[in-house]
C-alpha positions as a Python dict, from the first residue, in 0.01 Angstrom:
ca = {
    (1, 'M'): (0, 0, 0),
    (2, 'S'): (96, -12, -384),
    (3, 'T'): (266, 225, -598),
    (4, 'H'): (268, 227, -986),
    (5, 'H'): (513, 347, -1214),
    (6, 'L'): (395, 405, -1571),
    (7, 'K'): (603, 441, -1898),
    (8, 'A'): (408, 505, -2216),
    (9, 'T'): (536, 366, -2541),
    (10, 'N'): (248, 493, -2779),
    (11, 'L'): (-99, 628, -2805),
    (12, 'L'): (-355, 364, -2911),
    (13, 'A'): (-669, 561, -2919),
    (14, 'S'): (-852, 854, -2800),
    (15, 'G'): (-1220, 901, -2728),
    (16, 'A'): (-1475, 1136, -2546),
    (17, 'F'): (-1390, 997, -2209),
    (18, 'G'): (-1027, 973, -2231),
    (19, 'L'): (-700, 838, -2387),
    (20, 'V'): (-566, 486, -2417),
    (21, 'W'): (-189, 428, -2408),
    (22, 'K'): (26, 118, -2455),
    (23, 'M'): (237, 127, -2146),
    (24, 'H'): (489, -67, -1927),
    (25, 'V'): (347, -76, -1581),
    (26, 'T'): (561, -157, -1271),
    (27, 'S'): (347, -211, -958),
    (28, 'Q'): (531, -212, -636),
    (29, 'S'): (355, -400, -339),
    (30, 'G'): (502, -553, -22),
    (31, 'G'): (857, -484, -140),
    (32, 'K'): (810, -691, -472),
    (33, 'E'): (777, -541, -831),
    (34, 'Y'): (531, -672, -1080),
    (35, 'P'): (630, -539, -1431),
    (36, 'L'): (337, -568, -1693),
    (37, 'H'): (295, -458, -2060),
    (38, 'C'): (-63, -340, -2087),
    (39, 'A'): (-309, -110, -2241),
    (40, 'V'): (-384, 195, -2008),
    (41, 'K'): (-703, 409, -2027),
    (42, 'E'): (-645, 757, -1886),
    (43, 'V'): (-973, 892, -1794),
    (44, 'K'): (-1020, 1272, -1832),
    (45, 'T'): (-1073, 1455, -1514),
    (46, 'N'): (-1379, 1617, -1602),
    (47, 'I'): (-1572, 1276, -1613),
    (48, 'S'): (-1792, 1210, -1306),
    (49, 'A'): (-1676, 965, -1045),
    (50, 'T'): (-2016, 785, -1091),
    (51, 'T'): (-1946, 734, -1458),
    (52, 'T'): (-1605, 579, -1400),
    (53, 'T'): (-1704, 371, -1108),
    (54, 'R'): (-1990, 226, -1330),
    (55, 'E'): (-1751, 145, -1607),
    (56, 'I'): (-1501, -25, -1383),
    (57, 'E'): (-1782, -240, -1216),
    (58, 'L'): (-1948, -327, -1583),
    (59, 'L'): (-1610, -407, -1745),
    (60, 'A'): (-1509, -631, -1449),
    (61, 'S'): (-1839, -791, -1444),
    (62, 'A'): (-1836, -859, -1813),
    (63, 'S'): (-1476, -970, -1837),
    (64, 'S'): (-1552, -1220, -1579),
    (65, 'V'): (-1800, -1395, -1771),
    (66, 'S'): (-1647, -1368, -2117),
    (67, 'D'): (-1325, -1443, -2271),
    (68, 'H'): (-1436, -1206, -2560),
    (69, 'V'): (-1430, -899, -2343),
    (70, 'I'): (-1113, -723, -2272),
    (71, 'Q'): (-957, -810, -1933),
    (72, 'L'): (-911, -540, -1657),
    (73, 'H'): (-600, -598, -1457),
    (74, 'S'): (-627, -312, -1197),
    (75, 'H'): (-741, 41, -1173),
    (76, 'F'): (-585, 318, -971),
    (77, 'G'): (-549, 704, -968),
    (78, 'N'): (-339, 968, -819),
    (79, 'G'): (-594, 1210, -689),
    (80, 'Q'): (-633, 1413, -1034),
    (81, 'Q'): (-644, 1108, -1286),
    (82, 'L'): (-785, 766, -1310),
    (83, 'F'): (-604, 477, -1477),
    (84, 'Y'): (-750, 157, -1602),
    (85, 'C'): (-498, -131, -1668),
    (86, 'M'): (-609, -373, -1928),
    (87, 'E'): (-465, -665, -2116),
    (88, 'C'): (-294, -550, -2469),
    (89, 'F'): (-460, -740, -2741),
    (90, 'G'): (-468, -716, -3120),
    (91, 'S'): (-578, -417, -3342),
    (92, 'S'): (-890, -217, -3371),
    (93, 'L'): (-1137, -349, -3621),
    (94, 'A'): (-1197, 9, -3722),
    (95, 'D'): (-820, 41, -3826),
    (96, 'I'): (-828, -286, -4000),
    (97, 'L'): (-1116, -175, -4215),
    (98, 'E'): (-979, 171, -4276),
    (99, 'T'): (-649, 20, -4425),
    (100, 'R'): (-799, -280, -4576),
    (101, 'T'): (-553, -500, -4374),
    (102, 'M'): (-855, -728, -4354),
    (103, 'R'): (-837, -844, -4718),
    (104, 'D'): (-449, -878, -4687),
    (105, 'A'): (-429, -1064, -4373),
    (106, 'S'): (-740, -1298, -4480),
    (107, 'L'): (-912, -1253, -4153),
    (108, 'N'): (-1198, -1496, -4068),
    (109, 'V'): (-1513, -1300, -4099),
    (110, 'P'): (-1747, -1572, -3949),
    (111, 'Q'): (-1483, -1617, -3670),
    (112, 'I'): (-1501, -1245, -3585),
    (113, 'T'): (-1873, -1256, -3589),
    (114, 'F'): (-1894, -1551, -3394),
    (115, 'G'): (-1661, -1395, -3116),
    (116, 'L'): (-1890, -1062, -3124),
    (117, 'L'): (-2194, -1257, -3089),
    (118, 'S'): (-2038, -1469, -2818),
    (119, 'A'): (-1936, -1165, -2619),
    (120, 'L'): (-2314, -1038, -2635),
    (121, 'R'): (-2447, -1369, -2546),
    (122, 'D'): (-2236, -1355, -2227),
    (123, 'I'): (-2281, -1003, -2123),
    (124, 'H'): (-2653, -995, -2205),
    (125, 'A'): (-2676, -1315, -1966),
    (126, 'I'): (-2579, -1102, -1667),
    (127, 'G'): (-2815, -815, -1774),
    (128, 'I'): (-2529, -584, -1933),
    (129, 'V'): (-2609, -389, -2268),
    (130, 'H'): (-2290, -231, -2435),
    (131, 'R'): (-2487, 52, -2610),
    (132, 'D'): (-2175, 169, -2822),
    (133, 'L'): (-2076, -132, -3046),
    (134, 'K'): (-1869, -17, -3340),
    (135, 'P'): (-1559, -142, -3512),
    (136, 'A'): (-1346, 106, -3311),
    (137, 'N'): (-1466, -83, -2998),
    (138, 'I'): (-1371, -429, -3128),
    (139, 'L'): (-1011, -557, -3103),
    (140, 'V'): (-899, -835, -3334),
    (141, 'D'): (-602, -1068, -3323),
    (142, 'L'): (-475, -1057, -3679),
    (143, 'T'): (-350, -1420, -3663),
    (144, 'T'): (-644, -1590, -3504),
    (145, 'S'): (-944, -1373, -3578),
    (146, 'K'): (-1020, -1382, -3215),
    (147, 'I'): (-1208, -1055, -3075),
    (148, 'K'): (-1219, -871, -2748),
    (149, 'L'): (-1474, -618, -2681),
    (150, 'I'): (-1361, -295, -2525),
    (151, 'D'): (-1500, 52, -2386),
    (152, 'F'): (-1791, 4, -2146),
    (153, 'G'): (-1800, 370, -2103),
    (154, 'S'): (-2169, 379, -2238),
    (155, 'A'): (-2281, 49, -2113),
    (156, 'T'): (-2546, -22, -1853),
    (157, 'Y'): (-2744, -295, -1674),
    (158, 'Y'): (-3111, -367, -1812),
    (159, 'Q'): (-3391, -587, -1726),
    (160, 'R'): (-3603, -725, -2009),
    (161, 'Q'): (-3932, -617, -1831),
    (162, 'S'): (-3812, -292, -1673),
    (163, 'T'): (-4026, 28, -1673),
    (164, 'V'): (-3721, 226, -1604),
    (165, 'G'): (-3637, 449, -1913),
    (166, 'F'): (-3283, 507, -2063),
    (167, 'A'): (-3154, 797, -2250),
    (168, 'P'): (-3194, 744, -2624),
    (169, 'V'): (-2886, 957, -2725),
    (170, 'V'): (-2621, 710, -2638),
    (171, 'G'): (-2365, 542, -2857),
    (172, 'T'): (-2230, 619, -3206),
    (173, 'L'): (-2497, 762, -3457),
    (174, 'E'): (-2398, 544, -3740),
    (175, 'Y'): (-2450, 223, -3539),
    (176, 'R'): (-2731, 341, -3340),
    (177, 'A'): (-3053, 108, -3335),
    (178, 'P'): (-3370, 268, -3492),
    (179, 'E'): (-3585, 235, -3163),
    (180, 'M'): (-3321, 467, -2999),
    (181, 'L'): (-3315, 702, -3305),
    (182, 'F'): (-3698, 740, -3297),
    (183, 'G'): (-3682, 833, -2930),
    (184, 'S'): (-3752, 523, -2738),
    (185, 'T'): (-3632, 492, -2388),
    (186, 'Q'): (-3764, 147, -2323),
    (187, 'Y'): (-3506, -39, -2534),
    (188, 'N'): (-3317, -369, -2432),
    (189, 'E'): (-3013, -562, -2547),
    (190, 'K'): (-3152, -584, -2904),
    (191, 'I'): (-2979, -250, -2962),
    (192, 'D'): (-2645, -445, -2950),
    (193, 'L'): (-2773, -677, -3219),
    (194, 'W'): (-2875, -393, -3454),
    (195, 'S'): (-2512, -255, -3404),
    (196, 'T'): (-2378, -618, -3508),
    (197, 'G'): (-2569, -612, -3809),
    (198, 'M'): (-2408, -278, -3908),
    (199, 'I'): (-2063, -411, -3831),
    (200, 'L'): (-2153, -732, -4048),
    (201, 'W'): (-2241, -516, -4335),
    (202, 'E'): (-1879, -360, -4330),
    (203, 'L'): (-1714, -718, -4293),
    (204, 'L'): (-1916, -877, -4584),
    (205, 'S'): (-1866, -585, -4832),
    (206, 'P'): (-1524, -450, -4783),
    (207, 'N'): (-1529, -236, -5110),
    (208, 'A'): (-1876, -102, -5033),
    (209, 'Q'): (-1965, 211, -4843),
    (210, 'R'): (-1892, 208, -4470),
    (211, 'P'): (-2056, 280, -4252),
    (212, 'L'): (-2379, 149, -4425),
    (213, 'I'): (-2567, 479, -4268),
    (214, 'P'): (-2297, 755, -4279),
    (215, 'A'): (-2525, 1018, -4108),
    (216, 'T'): (-2423, 1367, -4002),
    (217, 'N'): (-2686, 1424, -3747),
    (218, 'E'): (-3001, 1249, -3608),
    (219, 'F'): (-3241, 1380, -3876),
    (220, 'D'): (-3024, 1281, -4166),
    (221, 'S'): (-2964, 936, -4000),
    (222, 'F'): (-3346, 920, -3965),
    (223, 'L'): (-3403, 977, -4349),
    (224, 'R'): (-3128, 745, -4452),
    (225, 'L'): (-3248, 481, -4252),
    (226, 'L'): (-3624, 514, -4390),
    (227, 'F'): (-3441, 509, -4743),
    (228, 'L'): (-3256, 192, -4659),
    (229, 'L'): (-3529, -13, -4503),
    (230, 'G'): (-3838, 173, -4620),
    (231, 'A'): (-4101, 302, -4377),
    (232, 'P'): (-4159, 60, -4083),
    (233, 'T'): (-4526, -99, -4056),
    (234, 'E'): (-4762, 9, -3782),
    (235, 'S'): (-4690, -300, -3585),
    (236, 'E'): (-4322, -238, -3622),
    (237, 'V'): (-4369, 133, -3492),
    (238, 'C'): (-4566, 12, -3193),
    (239, 'E'): (-4277, -245, -3125),
    (240, 'M'): (-4019, 25, -3128),
    (241, 'V'): (-4144, 329, -2946),
    (242, 'D'): (-4447, 455, -2746),
    (243, 'G'): (-4600, 789, -2629),
    (244, 'P'): (-4570, 1110, -2836),
    (245, 'S'): (-4277, 969, -3058),
    (246, 'R'): (-4511, 676, -3165),
    (247, 'T'): (-4785, 910, -3279),
    (248, 'M'): (-4545, 1119, -3454),
    (249, 'L'): (-4368, 839, -3637),
    (250, 'L'): (-4709, 673, -3731),
    (251, 'E'): (-4798, 990, -3907),
    (252, 'L'): (-4486, 1011, -4083),
    (253, 'V'): (-4496, 663, -4202),
    (254, 'E'): (-4841, 712, -4345),
    (255, 'S'): (-4689, 1004, -4552),
    (256, 'L'): (-4411, 776, -4692),
    (257, 'K'): (-4599, 479, -4798),
    (258, 'A'): (-4623, 589, -5158),
    (259, 'N'): (-4244, 567, -5167),
    (260, 'N'): (-4164, 244, -4977),
    (261, 'R'): (-3861, 89, -5154),
    (262, 'N'): (-3652, -140, -4940),
    (263, 'E'): (-3293, -34, -5066),
    (264, 'L'): (-3094, -288, -4867),
    (265, 'T'): (-3235, -561, -5077),
    (266, 'R'): (-3101, -374, -5381),
    (267, 'R'): (-2749, -322, -5205),
    (268, 'M'): (-2726, -688, -5105),
    (269, 'V'): (-2783, -799, -5455),
    (270, 'H'): (-2469, -609, -5550),
    (271, 'V'): (-2274, -749, -5248),
    (272, 'N'): (-2382, -1104, -5337),
    (273, 'G'): (-2179, -1038, -5679),
    (274, 'G'): (-2504, -1001, -5872),
    (275, 'G'): (-2684, -1312, -5769),
    (276, 'G'): (-3040, -1334, -5680),
    (277, 'G'): (-3150, -1049, -5919),
    (278, 'S'): (-3502, -1113, -5824),
    (279, 'G'): (-3437, -919, -5498),
    (280, 'E'): (-3368, -603, -5708),
    (281, 'D'): (-3744, -587, -5821),
    (282, 'D'): (-3860, -634, -5450),
    (283, 'E'): (-4124, -369, -5381),
    (284, 'D'): (-4231, -506, -5058),
    (285, 'G'): (-4034, -237, -4853),
    (286, 'G'): (-4044, -173, -4490),
    (287, 'G'): (-3878, -339, -4207),
    (288, 'G'): (-4128, -617, -4232),
    (289, 'S'): (-3975, -716, -4595),
    (290, 'S'): (-3687, -904, -4419),
    (291, 'S'): (-3872, -1230, -4430),
    (292, 'S'): (-3947, -1218, -4806),
    (293, 'S'): (-3584, -1081, -4870),
    (294, 'S'): (-3474, -1365, -4665),
    (295, 'S'): (-3644, -1623, -4870),
    (296, 'S'): (-3504, -1478, -5181),
    (297, 'S'): (-3160, -1484, -5025),
    (298, 'S'): (-3208, -1856, -4956),
    (299, 'S'): (-3298, -1934, -5310),
    (300, 'S'): (-2983, -1718, -5407),
    (301, 'S'): (-2757, -1915, -5184),
    (302, 'S'): (-2888, -2266, -5309),
    (303, 'S'): (-2798, -2162, -5680),
    (304, 'S'): (-2486, -1994, -5603),
    (305, 'S'): (-2353, -2283, -5403),
    (306, 'S'): (-2300, -2494, -5686),
    (307, 'S'): (-2045, -2265, -5839),
    (308, 'G'): (-1821, -2326, -5533),
    (309, 'G'): (-1485, -2134, -5515),
    (310, 'N'): (-1394, -1832, -5296),
    (311, 'I'): (-1524, -1492, -5348),
    (312, 'G'): (-1254, -1239, -5434),
    (313, 'G'): (-1165, -1028, -5109),
    (314, 'M'): (-1410, -1227, -4893),
    (315, 'N'): (-1133, -1392, -4672),
    (316, 'G'): (-1166, -1744, -4770),
    (317, 'M'): (-1555, -1768, -4759),
    (318, 'N'): (-1726, -1952, -5067),
    (319, 'R'): (-2033, -1830, -5197),
    (320, 'L'): (-2268, -2024, -4981),
    (321, 'Q'): (-2098, -1928, -4673),
    (322, 'H'): (-2101, -1559, -4778),
    (323, 'Q'): (-2474, -1599, -4837),
    (324, 'H'): (-2524, -1727, -4493),
    (325, 'G'): (-2363, -1418, -4367),
    (326, 'V'): (-2584, -1218, -4566),
    (327, 'E'): (-2893, -1396, -4428),
    (328, 'L'): (-2767, -1327, -4071),
    (329, 'M'): (-2712, -972, -4145),
    (330, 'R'): (-3089, -933, -4260),
    (331, 'Q'): (-3195, -1101, -3933),
    (332, 'L'): (-2999, -829, -3754),
    (333, 'I'): (-3097, -523, -3960),
    (334, 'V'): (-3476, -519, -3887),
    (335, 'Y'): (-3685, -244, -3735),
    (336, 'S'): (-3866, -445, -3477),
    (337, 'P'): (-3666, -544, -3161),
    (338, 'L'): (-3895, -846, -3137),
    (339, 'E'): (-3803, -987, -3477),
    (340, 'R'): (-3434, -911, -3447),
    (341, 'I'): (-3244, -1208, -3399),
    (342, 'G'): (-3055, -1256, -3049),
    (343, 'A'): (-2704, -1339, -2987),
    (344, 'E'): (-2771, -1691, -2845),
    (345, 'E'): (-3011, -1783, -3121),
    (346, 'A'): (-2781, -1662, -3393),
    (347, 'L'): (-2508, -1862, -3267),
    (348, 'V'): (-2723, -2179, -3242),
    (349, 'T'): (-2917, -2158, -3559),
    (350, 'S'): (-2707, -1955, -3821),
    (351, 'P'): (-2541, -2177, -4058),
    (352, 'F'): (-2279, -1904, -4105),
    (353, 'F'): (-2099, -2066, -3814),
    (354, 'N'): (-2106, -2420, -3930),
    (355, 'A'): (-1810, -2403, -4147),
    (356, 'T'): (-1478, -2574, -4040),
    (357, 'N'): (-1307, -2236, -4047),
    (358, 'V'): (-1489, -2138, -3727),
    (359, 'S'): (-1389, -2236, -3385),
    (360, 'K'): (-1653, -2248, -3124),
    (361, 'E'): (-1408, -2247, -2837),
}
């Protein structure tokens, strides 16, 4: 039988499901002591046993297949509380963005993105969808820009062809995929890729508004999303939702067609340093505009690459690499889950990761 002695040094984070402490843990087993400095998640007593057991199982499975997922050392309880003992690693990306340490430390944005997509590729391959990707759930090593994905409290297993529905109200509103926001219960791993696009926006534009959709409630988020991407096409609606939600959304889309400007295109012109001005006049609108905007982005990157040099505040990226990041973001922030690029495809095909400043180990 093992006993555990915990000594907290400081509070790392707090959330809906519990607190995370940096602790010195001494485990005693078989007459031997095993000291360990680690992050300990203290789960609130009002969380169901099913939820905590599921999180432990999902985290253990995810960390066993990916080095980009936080490692679970052990878990134990005292009858009233449950503790997860995990490796101590880096700083929260949310804290880095909030304090703008990212610019001072010259973090490698392509490397961070590569690590996040690698984590998603690995967990999606074994049927796990995270469902709450956001900067607060990504830890970053300030020296290497390596990342670790944390907090699997909202994660679940999925199957691509499953007919079993999921709850649409999961995760953090500002990073929630449109199919969830519009009421779909048949979503899949592509919701994590939408969230990745939202995070990439913040990494590529540290001086711009964050998050990209700063909503206060579901309806506010709904309106801001329509303003950002324009109204979805009929085919995109059908690929996102079904049932009564599809009918209601199609009716709303019809009423919005008169004002269907793609605001994201205009914003990316600003992030690109004013290059590619043709995108500002893009009236194509709708989620379907991603292909047209991608082509304008490509022409912009070709012209800007000749100027060379690093972009101020862009962490060592030259204009061409930054533009490749913008193109990847545009492949992630699209309405249709079918058209949204997957983690494996992005890692293999995106030129954002071809530079020498990206380690693919």
